[in-house]
PDB file of C-alpha atoms in Angstrom:
ATOM      1  CA  SER A   1       0.000   0.000   0.000  1.00 57.00           C
ATOM      2  CA  LYS A   2       1.240   3.467  -0.867  1.00 84.00           C
ATOM      3  CA  LEU A   3       2.276   5.623   2.065  1.00 89.00           C
ATOM      4  CA  PRO A   4       0.806   9.116   2.361  1.00 90.00           C
ATOM      5  CA  GLY A   5       3.011  12.080   1.518  1.00 94.00           C
ATOM      6  CA  LEU A   6       6.764  12.216   1.965  1.00 95.00           C
ATOM      7  CA  GLN A   7       9.177  11.266   4.721  1.00 96.00           C
ATOM      8  CA  VAL A   8       9.994  14.117   7.112  1.00 97.00           C
ATOM      9  CA  ASP A   9      13.750  14.744   7.031  1.00 97.00           C
ATOM     10  CA  GLY A  10      15.966  17.732   7.823  1.00 96.00           C
ATOM     11  CA  ALA A  11      15.178  19.404   4.484  1.00 97.00           C
ATOM     12  CA  ALA A  12      11.436  19.002   5.095  1.00 97.00           C
ATOM     13  CA  VAL A  13      11.781  20.520   8.574  1.00 97.00           C
ATOM     14  CA  ARG A  14      13.524  23.532   7.021  1.00 96.00           C
ATOM     15  CA  ARG A  15      10.867  23.881   4.269  1.00 95.00           C
ATOM     16  CA  ILE A  16       8.054  23.706   6.819  1.00 96.00           C
ATOM     17  CA  GLY A  17       9.889  26.227   9.004  1.00 95.00           C
ATOM     18  CA  GLU A  18       9.899  28.657   6.052  1.00 94.00           C
ATOM     19  CA  ILE A  19       6.092  28.746   5.911  1.00 93.00           C
ATOM     20  CA  TRP A  20       4.868  31.971   7.513  1.00 91.00           C
ATOM     21  CA  GLY A  21       2.296  30.281   9.738  1.00 94.00           C
ATOM     22  CA  PHE A  22      -0.996  28.442  10.106  1.00 95.00           C
ATOM     23  CA  ASP A  23      -4.447  29.764  10.903  1.00 93.00           C
ATOM     24  CA  GLU A  24      -6.500  26.599  11.343  1.00 94.00           C
ATOM     25  CA  VAL A  25      -5.989  23.036  12.556  1.00 95.00           C
ATOM     26  CA  TYR A  26      -7.933  19.835  11.870  1.00 96.00           C
ATOM     27  CA  LEU A  27      -7.539  16.529  13.704  1.00 95.00           C
ATOM     28  CA  PHE A  28      -8.660  13.345  11.959  1.00 96.00           C
ATOM     29  CA  ASP A  29      -9.090   9.722  13.015  1.00 94.00           C
ATOM     30  CA  ALA A  30      -7.953   7.690  10.015  1.00 94.00           C
ATOM     31  CA  PRO A  31      -7.020   4.112   9.124  1.00 91.00           C
ATOM     32  CA  VAL A  32      -3.366   3.176   9.681  1.00 87.00           C
ATOM     33  CA  PRO A  33      -1.855   3.215   6.172  1.00 86.00           C
ATOM     34  CA  GLY A  34      -1.701  -0.344   4.843  1.00 79.00           C
ATOM     35  CA  GLU A  35      -2.846  -1.898   8.134  1.00 77.00           C
ATOM     36  CA  THR A  36      -6.514  -1.633   9.006  1.00 70.00           C
ATOM     37  CA  LYS A  37      -9.747   0.155   8.283  1.00 79.00           C
ATOM     38  CA  LYS A  38     -10.253   0.935  11.977  1.00 81.00           C
ATOM     39  CA  LEU A  39     -10.052   4.667  12.658  1.00 85.00           C
ATOM     40  CA  PHE A  40      -7.465   5.393  15.328  1.00 84.00           C
ATOM     41  CA  HIS A  41      -4.507   6.690  13.334  1.00 91.00           C
ATOM     42  CA  GLN A  42      -4.136  10.427  14.034  1.00 95.00           C
ATOM     43  CA  VAL A  43      -3.625  12.930  11.210  1.00 97.00           C
ATOM     44  CA  VAL A  44      -3.113  16.639  11.895  1.00 97.00           C
ATOM     45  CA  VAL A  45      -3.879  19.068   9.076  1.00 97.00           C
ATOM     46  CA  LEU A  46      -2.801  22.711   9.288  1.00 97.00           C
ATOM     47  CA  CYS A  47      -4.146  25.462   7.015  1.00 96.00           C
ATOM     48  CA  VAL A  48      -1.184  27.412   5.650  1.00 94.00           C
ATOM     49  CA  ARG A  49      -1.326  31.181   6.146  1.00 87.00           C
ATOM     50  CA  ASP A  50       0.940  32.884   3.617  1.00 73.00           C
ATOM     51  CA  PHE A  51       0.907  36.659   3.272  1.00 61.00           C
ATOM     52  CA  ASN A  52       2.282  36.358  -0.262  1.00 58.00           C
ATOM     53  CA  VAL A  53      -1.089  34.984  -1.409  1.00 54.00           C
ATOM     54  CA  ASP A  54      -4.347  36.971  -1.636  1.00 53.00           C
ATOM     55  CA  ASP A  55      -6.958  36.040   0.948  1.00 56.00           C
ATOM     56  CA  ASP A  56      -9.193  35.000  -1.956  1.00 56.00           C
ATOM     57  CA  GLY A  57      -6.518  32.603  -3.233  1.00 58.00           C
ATOM     58  CA  ALA A  58      -6.768  28.862  -2.824  1.00 68.00           C
ATOM     59  CA  ALA A  59      -5.699  27.597   0.570  1.00 78.00           C
ATOM     60  CA  SER A  60      -3.036  24.957   1.032  1.00 94.00           C
ATOM     61  CA  TYR A  61      -2.914  22.441   3.820  1.00 96.00           C
ATOM     62  CA  LEU A  62      -0.041  20.685   5.534  1.00 97.00           C
ATOM     63  CA  HIS A  63      -0.888  17.097   6.510  1.00 98.00           C
ATOM     64  CA  LEU A  64       1.307  15.594   9.261  1.00 98.00           C
ATOM     65  CA  GLN A  65       1.230  12.089  10.720  1.00 97.00           C
ATOM     66  CA  TYR A  66       3.365   9.404  12.295  1.00 96.00           C
ATOM     67  CA  VAL A  67       3.233   5.984  10.612  1.00 92.00           C
ATOM     68  CA  PRO A  68       4.482   3.052  12.738  1.00 89.00           C
ATOM     69  CA  TYR A  69       7.900   1.711  11.652  1.00 88.00           C
ATOM     70  CA  VAL A  70       8.025   4.359   8.898  1.00 92.00           C
ATOM     71  CA  GLY A  71       8.176   7.623  10.826  1.00 94.00           C
ATOM     72  CA  MET A  72       6.811  11.096  10.263  1.00 96.00           C
ATOM     73  CA  ARG A  73       5.117  11.861   6.967  1.00 97.00           C
ATOM     74  CA  TYR A  74       4.057  15.211   5.518  1.00 97.00           C
ATOM     75  CA  GLN A  75       2.137  16.387   2.504  1.00 96.00           C
ATOM     76  CA  LEU A  76       1.227  19.850   1.247  1.00 95.00           C
ATOM     77  CA  THR A  77      -2.105  19.715  -0.605  1.00 94.00           C
ATOM     78  CA  ALA A  78      -5.039  21.855  -1.699  1.00 94.00           C
ATOM     79  CA  PHE A  79      -7.414  19.815   0.486  1.00 94.00           C
ATOM     80  CA  SER A  80      -8.026  19.761   4.222  1.00 95.00           C
ATOM     81  CA  SER A  81      -9.739  16.366   4.083  1.00 94.00           C
ATOM     82  CA  VAL A  82      -8.031  13.011   4.711  1.00 95.00           C
ATOM     83  CA  PRO A  83      -9.235   9.988   2.671  1.00 92.00           C
ATOM     84  CA  ALA A  84     -11.386   7.478   4.608  1.00 92.00           C
ATOM     85  CA  ALA A  85     -11.014   9.534   7.808  1.00 94.00           C
ATOM     86  CA  GLU A  86     -13.377  11.170  10.269  1.00 94.00           C
ATOM     87  CA  LEU A  87     -12.918  14.722  11.484  1.00 95.00           C
ATOM     88  CA  VAL A  88     -12.467  14.789  15.255  1.00 93.00           C
ATOM     89  CA  ARG A  89     -12.125  18.534  15.706  1.00 91.00           C
ATOM     90  CA  SER A  90     -11.179  21.683  13.869  1.00 92.00           C
ATOM     91  CA  GLN A  91     -10.262  25.105  15.161  1.00 90.00           C
ATOM     92  CA  ARG A  92      -9.505  28.448  13.586  1.00 91.00           C
ATOM     93  CA  PHE A  93      -6.834  30.392  15.485  1.00 89.00           C
ATOM     94  CA  MET A  94      -7.419  33.967  16.637  1.00 87.00           C
ATOM     95  CA  THR A  95      -3.736  34.647  15.935  1.00 89.00           C
ATOM     96  CA  PRO A  96      -1.600  32.542  13.589  1.00 90.00           C
ATOM     97  CA  VAL A  97       0.579  29.706  14.826  1.00 94.00           C
ATOM     98  CA  TYR A  98       4.049  30.429  13.497  1.00 94.00           C
ATOM     99  CA  SER A  99       5.668  27.590  11.619  1.00 95.00           C
ATOM    100  CA  HIS A 100       8.748  27.434  13.844  1.00 96.00           C
ATOM    101  CA  HIS A 101       6.534  25.919  16.570  1.00 96.00           C
ATOM    102  CA  ILE A 102       5.713  23.039  14.219  1.00 97.00           C
ATOM    103  CA  SER A 103       9.230  22.671  12.790  1.00 97.00           C
ATOM    104  CA  ASP A 104      10.617  22.505  16.361  1.00 97.00           C
ATOM    105  CA  ILE A 105       8.343  19.520  17.085  1.00 97.00           C
ATOM    106  CA  LEU A 106       9.410  17.821  13.845  1.00 97.00           C
ATOM    107  CA  GLN A 107      13.097  18.390  14.652  1.00 97.00           C
ATOM    108  CA  ASP A 108      12.645  16.977  18.171  1.00 96.00           C
ATOM    109  CA  TRP A 109      10.952  13.879  16.751  1.00 96.00           C
ATOM    110  CA  LEU A 110      13.730  13.438  14.165  1.00 95.00           C
ATOM    111  CA  GLU A 111      16.304  13.435  16.963  1.00 94.00           C
ATOM    112  CA  THR A 112      14.463  11.143  19.404  1.00 92.00           C
ATOM    113  CA  ALA A 113      12.990   7.767  18.519  1.00 80.00           C
ATOM    114  CA  PRO A 114       9.570   7.125  20.065  1.00 88.00           C
ATOM    115  CA  ALA A 115       9.336   4.611  22.913  1.00 86.00           C
ATOM    116  CA  ASP A 116       6.497   2.767  21.148  1.00 88.00           C
ATOM    117  CA  GLU A 117       5.947   2.871  17.384  1.00 87.00           C
ATOM    118  CA  TYR A 118       2.180   2.478  17.665  1.00 87.00           C
ATOM    119  CA  THR A 119       1.320   4.906  20.462  1.00 89.00           C
ATOM    120  CA  ALA A 120       3.602   7.382  18.667  1.00 93.00           C
ATOM    121  CA  MET A 121       0.703   7.922  16.218  1.00 91.00           C
ATOM    122  CA  ALA A 122      -1.273   9.627  18.992  1.00 92.00           C
ATOM    123  CA  GLU A 123       1.709  11.155  20.816  1.00 93.00           C
ATOM    124  CA  PHE A 124       2.915  12.906  17.653  1.00 96.00           C
ATOM    125  CA  ALA A 125      -0.518  14.423  17.024  1.00 95.00           C
ATOM    126  CA  GLU A 126      -0.732  15.494  20.685  1.00 92.00           C
ATOM    127  CA  ALA A 127       2.654  17.231  20.436  1.00 94.00           C
ATOM    128  CA  LEU A 128       1.598  19.095  17.285  1.00 95.00           C
ATOM    129  CA  LEU A 129      -1.674  20.231  18.844  1.00 93.00           C
ATOM    130  CA  ARG A 130       0.138  21.418  21.990  1.00 91.00           C
ATOM    131  CA  ALA A 131       2.479  23.427  19.744  1.00 93.00           C
ATOM    132  CA  CYS A 132      -0.644  25.058  18.295  1.00 91.00           C
ATOM    133  CA  GLY A 133      -1.901  25.867  21.791  1.00 87.00           C
ATOM    134  CA  LYS A 134      -4.797  23.415  21.436  1.00 76.00           C
ATOM    135  CA  GLN A 135      -5.266  21.361  24.575  1.00 65.00           C
ATOM    136  CA  ASP A 136      -9.030  21.059  25.079  1.00 70.00           C
ATOM    137  CA  LEU A 137      -9.664  17.711  23.389  1.00 70.00           C
ATOM    138  CA  GLY A 138     -11.152  16.069  26.461  1.00 73.00           C
ATOM    139  CA  ASP A 139     -10.355  12.372  26.551  1.00 85.00           C
ATOM    140  CA  HIS A 140      -9.760  11.989  22.792  1.00 86.00           C
ATOM    141  CA  PHE A 141      -6.133  10.900  23.107  1.00 87.00           C
ATOM    142  CA  THR A 142      -6.833   8.619  26.085  1.00 87.00           C
ATOM    143  CA  VAL A 143      -9.453   6.872  23.962  1.00 89.00           C
ATOM    144  CA  ALA A 144      -7.068   6.788  20.967  1.00 88.00           C
ATOM    145  CA  HIS A 145      -4.353   5.143  23.106  1.00 87.00           C
ATOM    146  CA  ASP A 146      -6.882   2.567  24.361  1.00 91.00           C
ATOM    147  CA  ARG A 147      -8.034   1.789  20.817  1.00 88.00           C
ATOM    148  CA  ILE A 148      -4.422   1.382  19.651  1.00 87.00           C
ATOM    149  CA  LYS A 149      -3.685  -0.958  22.573  1.00 88.00           C
ATOM    150  CA  HIS A 150      -6.811  -3.037  21.868  1.00 88.00           C
ATOM    151  CA  TRP A 151      -5.953  -3.273  18.154  1.00 85.00           C
ATOM    152  CA  ARG A 152      -2.385  -4.380  18.944  1.00 84.00           C
ATOM    153  CA  GLU A 153      -3.762  -7.131  21.220  1.00 88.00           C
ATOM    154  CA  GLU A 154      -6.079  -8.286  18.404  1.00 85.00           C
ATOM    155  CA  VAL A 155      -3.166  -8.377  15.952  1.00 80.00           C
ATOM    156  CA  LYS A 156      -1.046 -10.357  18.444  1.00 83.00           C
ATOM    157  CA  GLN A 157      -3.865 -12.877  19.034  1.00 88.00           C
ATOM    158  CA  GLU A 158      -4.346 -13.354  15.277  1.00 84.00           C
ATOM    159  CA  ARG A 159      -0.590 -13.830  14.820  1.00 81.00           C
ATOM    160  CA  ASP A 160      -0.463 -16.339  17.710  1.00 84.00           C
ATOM    161  CA  LYS A 161      -3.367 -18.310  16.144  1.00 84.00           C
ATOM    162  CA  LYS A 162      -1.560 -18.423  12.792  1.00 80.00           C
ATOM    163  CA  VAL A 163       1.677 -19.570  14.434  1.00 78.00           C
ATOM    164  CA  ALA A 164      -0.206 -22.249  16.409  1.00 76.00           C
ATOM    165  CA  GLY A 165      -1.968 -23.387  13.209  1.00 71.00           C
ATOM    166  CA  ILE A 166       1.342 -23.618  11.337  1.00 70.00           C
ATOM    167  CA  ALA A 167       2.921 -25.528  14.237  1.00 63.00           C
ATOM    168  CA  LEU A 168      -0.040 -27.936  14.352  1.00 64.00           C
ATOM    169  CA  ALA A 169       0.106 -28.460  10.577  1.00 64.00           C
ATOM    170  CA  ALA A 170       3.881 -28.982  10.710  1.00 59.00           C
ATOM    171  CA  GLY A 171       3.462 -31.463  13.575  1.00 60.00           C
ATOM    172  CA  SER A 172       0.837 -33.383  11.593  1.00 59.00           C
ATOM    173  CA  VAL A 173       3.125 -33.604   8.572  1.00 55.00           C
ATOM    174  CA  LEU A 174       5.974 -34.763  10.826  1.00 53.00           C
ATOM    175  CA  VAL A 175       3.805 -37.486  12.439  1.00 54.00           C
ATOM    176  CA  CYS A 176       2.614 -38.696   9.048  1.00 55.00           C
ATOM    177  CA  THR A 177       6.161 -38.779   7.693  1.00 54.00           C
ATOM    178  CA  VAL A 178       7.603 -40.674  10.659  1.00 52.00           C
ATOM    179  CA  GLN A 179       4.930 -43.386  10.656  1.00 57.00           C
TER     180      GLN A 179
END
């Protein structure tokens, strides 16, 4: 399955840091790319505010997300929506969020590996929203962490069943061969 956007690297952090700022944020629950249709992957979308463009001009949006075992991904598009996702919350800022707040988070995440690749999906989105000054999401991230944990347990159980089935099949072949 194709991954969304591009890998965040040092050059991407610099490019994002050169954006003047952002005036709106969207948080989406989305499927984990290539993994599941369950909606607990977190995607943050920021509306780019650029004073070089007329207010009547088309907006552009910066999509940011953390994909397990892949890392941070970004995409600059003309759309605020995320395919197959549900909007959790959106907020227009009274004053713009300057891009250096976002690029600082990206740089920190480039320099420090997350403790857990799966919960990093939610932790990355939380860090971005904190950088935007948005902290009133109630229990959204607690629920997201719980859903990620439950999904990981399901995946582990399915994997264990497959391994047990393969072991049973291999044992049956071995018994038949020996007799």
